[in-house]
Amino acid sequence: MKFCCETFRRLHENAGLREFAVFTARYPDSFVFVLQNRALDPEALPPFTESPMSSVSEMLLNYCPSCGVTLKQFYCEDLTELDKSALKLGMGR
Ligand SMILES: [Zn+2]
C-alpha cells in the first residue's frame, strides 16, 4: 500500500499505542478516518484520580493532518487494510 506521506505511515503504525495514531473504522456502516491519542500504554493500569479523565481522545478526519490529501479519495482502495475498528471509542473497547 502506498501512503500519502511518511507522517501518515508512522501515525498508522502507532495505532493502539501511547501516541497519536490514525486508522480507519467502520462507523456506522461506511469507513471513517480516526485521529486518536492514547495517554496510557496498552497494558497500563489507569491512574488513581477522583477527577474525570480521558485516557483516549479522538476526532474524525477528512484530510491528512500532515500533507493535506483528501483521505477517502487517496485511500479509496485501502480502507480495509487501514481498518482498526476495534480501537475506536464506542466500538467495544
Ligand atoms: Zn499525508
Coordinates of N, CA and C and ligand atoms in Angstrom, one line a residue:
M1 N 0.8 -1.2 0.0 CA 0.0 0.0 0.0 C 0.9 1.2 0.0
K2 N 0.5 2.2 -0.8 CA 1.2 3.5 -0.9 C 0.6 4.5 0.1
F3 N 1.5 5.1 1.0 CA 1.0 6.1 1.9 C 1.1 7.5 1.3
C4 N 0.3 8.4 1.7 CA 0.3 9.8 1.2 C 1.6 10.5 1.6
C5 N 2.1 10.2 2.8 CA 3.3 10.8 3.3 C 3.9 9.9 4.5
E6 N 5.1 10.2 4.8 CA 5.8 9.4 5.9 C 5.1 9.6 7.2
T7 N 4.6 10.8 7.5 CA 3.9 11.1 8.8 C 2.7 10.2 8.9
F8 N 1.9 10.1 7.9 CA 0.7 9.3 7.9 C 1.1 7.8 8.1
R9 N 2.1 7.4 7.5 CA 2.5 6.0 7.6 C 2.9 5.7 9.1
R10 N 3.7 6.6 9.7 CA 4.1 6.5 11.1 C 2.9 6.5 12.0
L11 N 1.9 7.5 11.8 CA 0.7 7.6 12.6 C -0.1 6.3 12.5
H12 N -0.1 5.6 11.4 CA -0.9 4.4 11.3 C -0.2 3.3 12.0
E13 N 1.1 3.2 12.0 CA 1.9 2.2 12.8 C 1.6 2.4 14.3
N14 N 1.3 3.6 14.7 CA 1.1 3.8 16.2 C -0.2 3.4 16.7
A15 N -1.1 2.9 15.8 CA -2.5 2.6 16.3 C -2.5 1.6 17.5
G16 N -3.1 2.0 18.6 CA -3.2 1.3 19.8 C -2.1 1.5 20.8
L17 N -1.1 2.3 20.4 CA 0.0 2.6 21.3 C -0.3 4.0 22.0
R18 N 0.6 4.3 23.0 CA 0.5 5.6 23.7 C 1.1 6.7 22.9
E19 N 0.4 7.1 21.9 CA 0.8 8.0 20.9 C -0.4 8.6 20.2
F20 N -0.2 9.6 19.3 CA -1.2 9.9 18.3 C -1.2 8.8 17.2
A21 N -2.3 8.5 16.6 CA -2.4 7.5 15.6 C -3.6 7.8 14.7
V22 N -3.5 7.2 13.5 CA -4.6 7.3 12.5 C -5.0 5.9 12.0
F23 N -6.2 5.7 11.8 CA -6.7 4.4 11.2 C -8.1 4.6 10.7
T24 N -8.6 3.6 10.0 CA -10.0 3.7 9.5 C -10.8 2.8 10.5
A25 N -12.1 3.1 10.5 CA -13.0 2.3 11.3 C -14.4 2.3 10.6
R26 N -15.1 1.2 10.7 CA -16.4 1.2 10.2 C -17.4 1.9 11.1
Y27 N -18.0 3.0 10.7 CA -18.8 3.8 11.6 C -19.7 4.7 10.9
P28 N -21.0 4.6 10.9 CA -21.6 3.4 11.4 C -21.5 2.2 10.5
D29 N -21.7 2.5 9.2 CA -21.5 1.3 8.2 C -20.6 1.6 7.1
S30 N -20.1 2.9 6.9 CA -19.0 3.1 6.0 C -17.8 3.5 6.7
F31 N -16.6 3.6 6.1 CA -15.4 3.9 6.8 C -15.2 5.4 7.1
V32 N -14.7 5.6 8.3 CA -14.3 7.0 8.7 C -12.8 6.9 9.0
F33 N -12.1 8.0 8.9 CA -10.7 8.1 9.3 C -10.7 8.7 10.7
V34 N -9.9 8.1 11.6 CA -9.9 8.5 13.0 C -8.5 8.9 13.4
L35 N -8.4 10.1 14.0 CA -7.2 10.5 14.6 C -7.4 10.3 16.1
Q36 N -6.5 9.5 16.7 CA -6.7 9.1 18.1 C -5.4 9.3 18.9
N37 N -5.6 9.8 20.1 CA -4.5 9.8 21.1 C -4.8 9.0 22.3
R38 N -3.8 8.2 22.7 CA -3.9 7.4 23.9 C -2.9 7.9 24.9
A39 N -3.3 8.1 26.1 CA -2.5 8.6 27.2 C -1.7 7.5 27.9
L40 N -2.2 6.3 27.8 CA -1.6 5.2 28.5 C -1.1 4.1 27.6
D41 N -0.1 3.3 28.0 CA 0.3 2.1 27.2 C -0.8 1.1 27.3
P42 N -0.8 0.2 26.3 CA -1.9 -0.8 26.2 C -2.2 -1.6 27.5
E43 N -1.1 -1.9 28.3 CA -1.3 -2.8 29.4 C -1.3 -1.9 30.7
A44 N -1.2 -0.6 30.6 CA -1.1 0.2 31.8 C -2.3 0.2 32.7
L45 N -2.2 0.3 34.0 CA -3.3 0.4 34.9 C -3.7 1.9 34.9
P46 N -5.0 2.1 34.9 CA -5.4 3.5 34.9 C -5.0 4.2 36.2
P47 N -4.5 5.5 36.1 CA -4.0 6.2 37.3 C -5.2 6.4 38.3
F48 N -4.8 6.5 39.6 CA -5.8 6.7 40.6 C -6.1 8.2 40.6
T49 N -7.3 8.6 40.4 CA -7.7 10.0 40.5 C -9.2 10.1 40.7
E50 N -9.6 11.1 41.4 CA -11.1 11.3 41.6 C -11.6 12.3 40.6
S51 N -10.7 12.9 39.8 CA -11.2 13.8 38.8 C -11.5 13.1 37.5
P52 N -12.5 13.5 36.7 CA -12.8 12.9 35.4 C -11.5 12.9 34.5
M53 N -11.3 11.9 33.8 CA -10.1 11.8 33.0 C -10.4 11.1 31.7
S54 N -9.8 11.5 30.6 CA -10.0 10.8 29.3 C -8.6 10.3 28.9
S55 N -8.5 8.9 28.9 CA -7.2 8.4 28.5 C -7.1 8.1 27.0
V56 N -8.3 8.2 26.3 CA -8.3 8.0 24.9 C -9.1 9.2 24.3
S57 N -8.6 9.9 23.4 CA -9.3 11.0 22.7 C -9.2 10.8 21.2
E58 N -10.3 11.2 20.5 CA -10.2 11.0 19.1 C -11.1 12.0 18.4
M59 N -10.9 12.2 17.1 CA -11.7 13.0 16.2 C -11.6 12.4 14.9
L60 N -12.6 12.7 14.0 CA -12.7 12.2 12.7 C -12.0 13.2 11.7
L61 N -11.3 12.6 10.7 CA -10.5 13.4 9.8 C -11.1 13.3 8.4
N62 N -11.0 14.3 7.6 CA -11.3 14.3 6.1 C -10.0 14.4 5.4
Y63 N -9.0 15.1 5.9 CA -7.7 15.3 5.2 C -6.5 14.9 6.1
C64 N -5.5 14.5 5.4 CA -4.2 14.1 6.1 C -3.8 15.3 6.9
P65 N -3.5 15.1 8.3 CA -3.1 16.3 9.1 C -1.7 16.8 8.7
S66 N -0.9 16.0 7.9 CA 0.4 16.4 7.6 C 0.5 17.0 6.1
C67 N 0.0 16.2 5.1 CA 0.2 16.7 3.8 C -1.1 17.2 3.1
G68 N -2.2 17.0 3.8 CA -3.5 17.6 3.3 C -4.3 16.8 2.2
V69 N -3.9 15.6 1.8 CA -4.6 14.9 0.8 C -6.0 14.6 1.4
T70 N -7.0 14.5 0.5 CA -8.3 14.0 0.8 C -8.3 12.5 1.1
L71 N -8.4 12.1 2.3 CA -8.1 10.8 2.7 C -9.0 9.7 2.0
K72 N -10.3 9.9 2.0 CA -11.2 8.9 1.3 C -10.8 8.7 -0.1
Q73 N -10.4 9.8 -0.7 CA -10.0 9.8 -2.2 C -8.7 9.0 -2.3
F74 N -7.7 9.4 -1.5 CA -6.4 8.9 -1.7 C -6.3 7.4 -1.3
Y75 N -7.1 7.0 -0.3 CA -7.0 5.6 0.3 C -8.2 4.8 -0.1
C76 N -8.9 5.2 -1.2 CA -10.2 4.5 -1.6 C -10.0 3.0 -1.8
E77 N -8.8 2.6 -2.2 CA -8.6 1.1 -2.4 C -8.1 0.4 -1.1
D78 N -7.7 1.2 -0.1 CA -7.0 0.7 1.1 C -7.8 0.8 2.4
L79 N -9.1 1.1 2.3 CA -9.9 1.4 3.5 C -9.9 0.2 4.5
T80 N -10.0 -1.0 3.9 CA -10.0 -2.2 4.7 C -8.6 -2.5 5.3
E81 N -7.6 -2.3 4.5 CA -6.2 -2.5 5.0 C -5.9 -1.6 6.2
L82 N -6.4 -0.4 6.3 CA -6.2 0.6 7.3 C -7.1 0.4 8.5
D83 N -8.0 -0.6 8.4 CA -9.1 -0.8 9.4 C -8.6 -1.3 10.7
K84 N -8.9 -0.5 11.8 CA -8.6 -0.9 13.2 C -9.9 -0.5 14.0
S85 N -11.0 -1.0 13.5 CA -12.3 -0.6 14.1 C -12.3 -0.9 15.6
A86 N -11.6 -2.0 16.0 CA -11.7 -2.4 17.4 C -11.1 -1.4 18.3
L87 N -10.2 -0.5 17.8 CA -9.6 0.6 18.6 C -10.4 1.8 18.8
K88 N -11.5 2.0 18.0 CA -12.3 3.2 18.0 C -13.1 3.2 19.3
L89 N -13.2 4.4 19.9 CA -14.1 4.6 21.1 C -15.5 4.2 20.7
G90 N -16.1 3.5 21.6 CA -17.5 3.2 21.4 C -17.7 1.9 20.6
M91 N -16.6 1.2 20.3 CA -16.7 0.0 19.4 C -16.3 -1.2 20.3
G92 N -16.5 -1.2 21.6 CA -16.4 -2.4 22.4 C -15.0 -2.5 23.1
R93 N -14.3 -1.3 23.2 CA -13.1 -1.3 24.0 C -13.1 -0.3 25.1
Ligands
ZN1 ZN -0.3 12.7 4.2

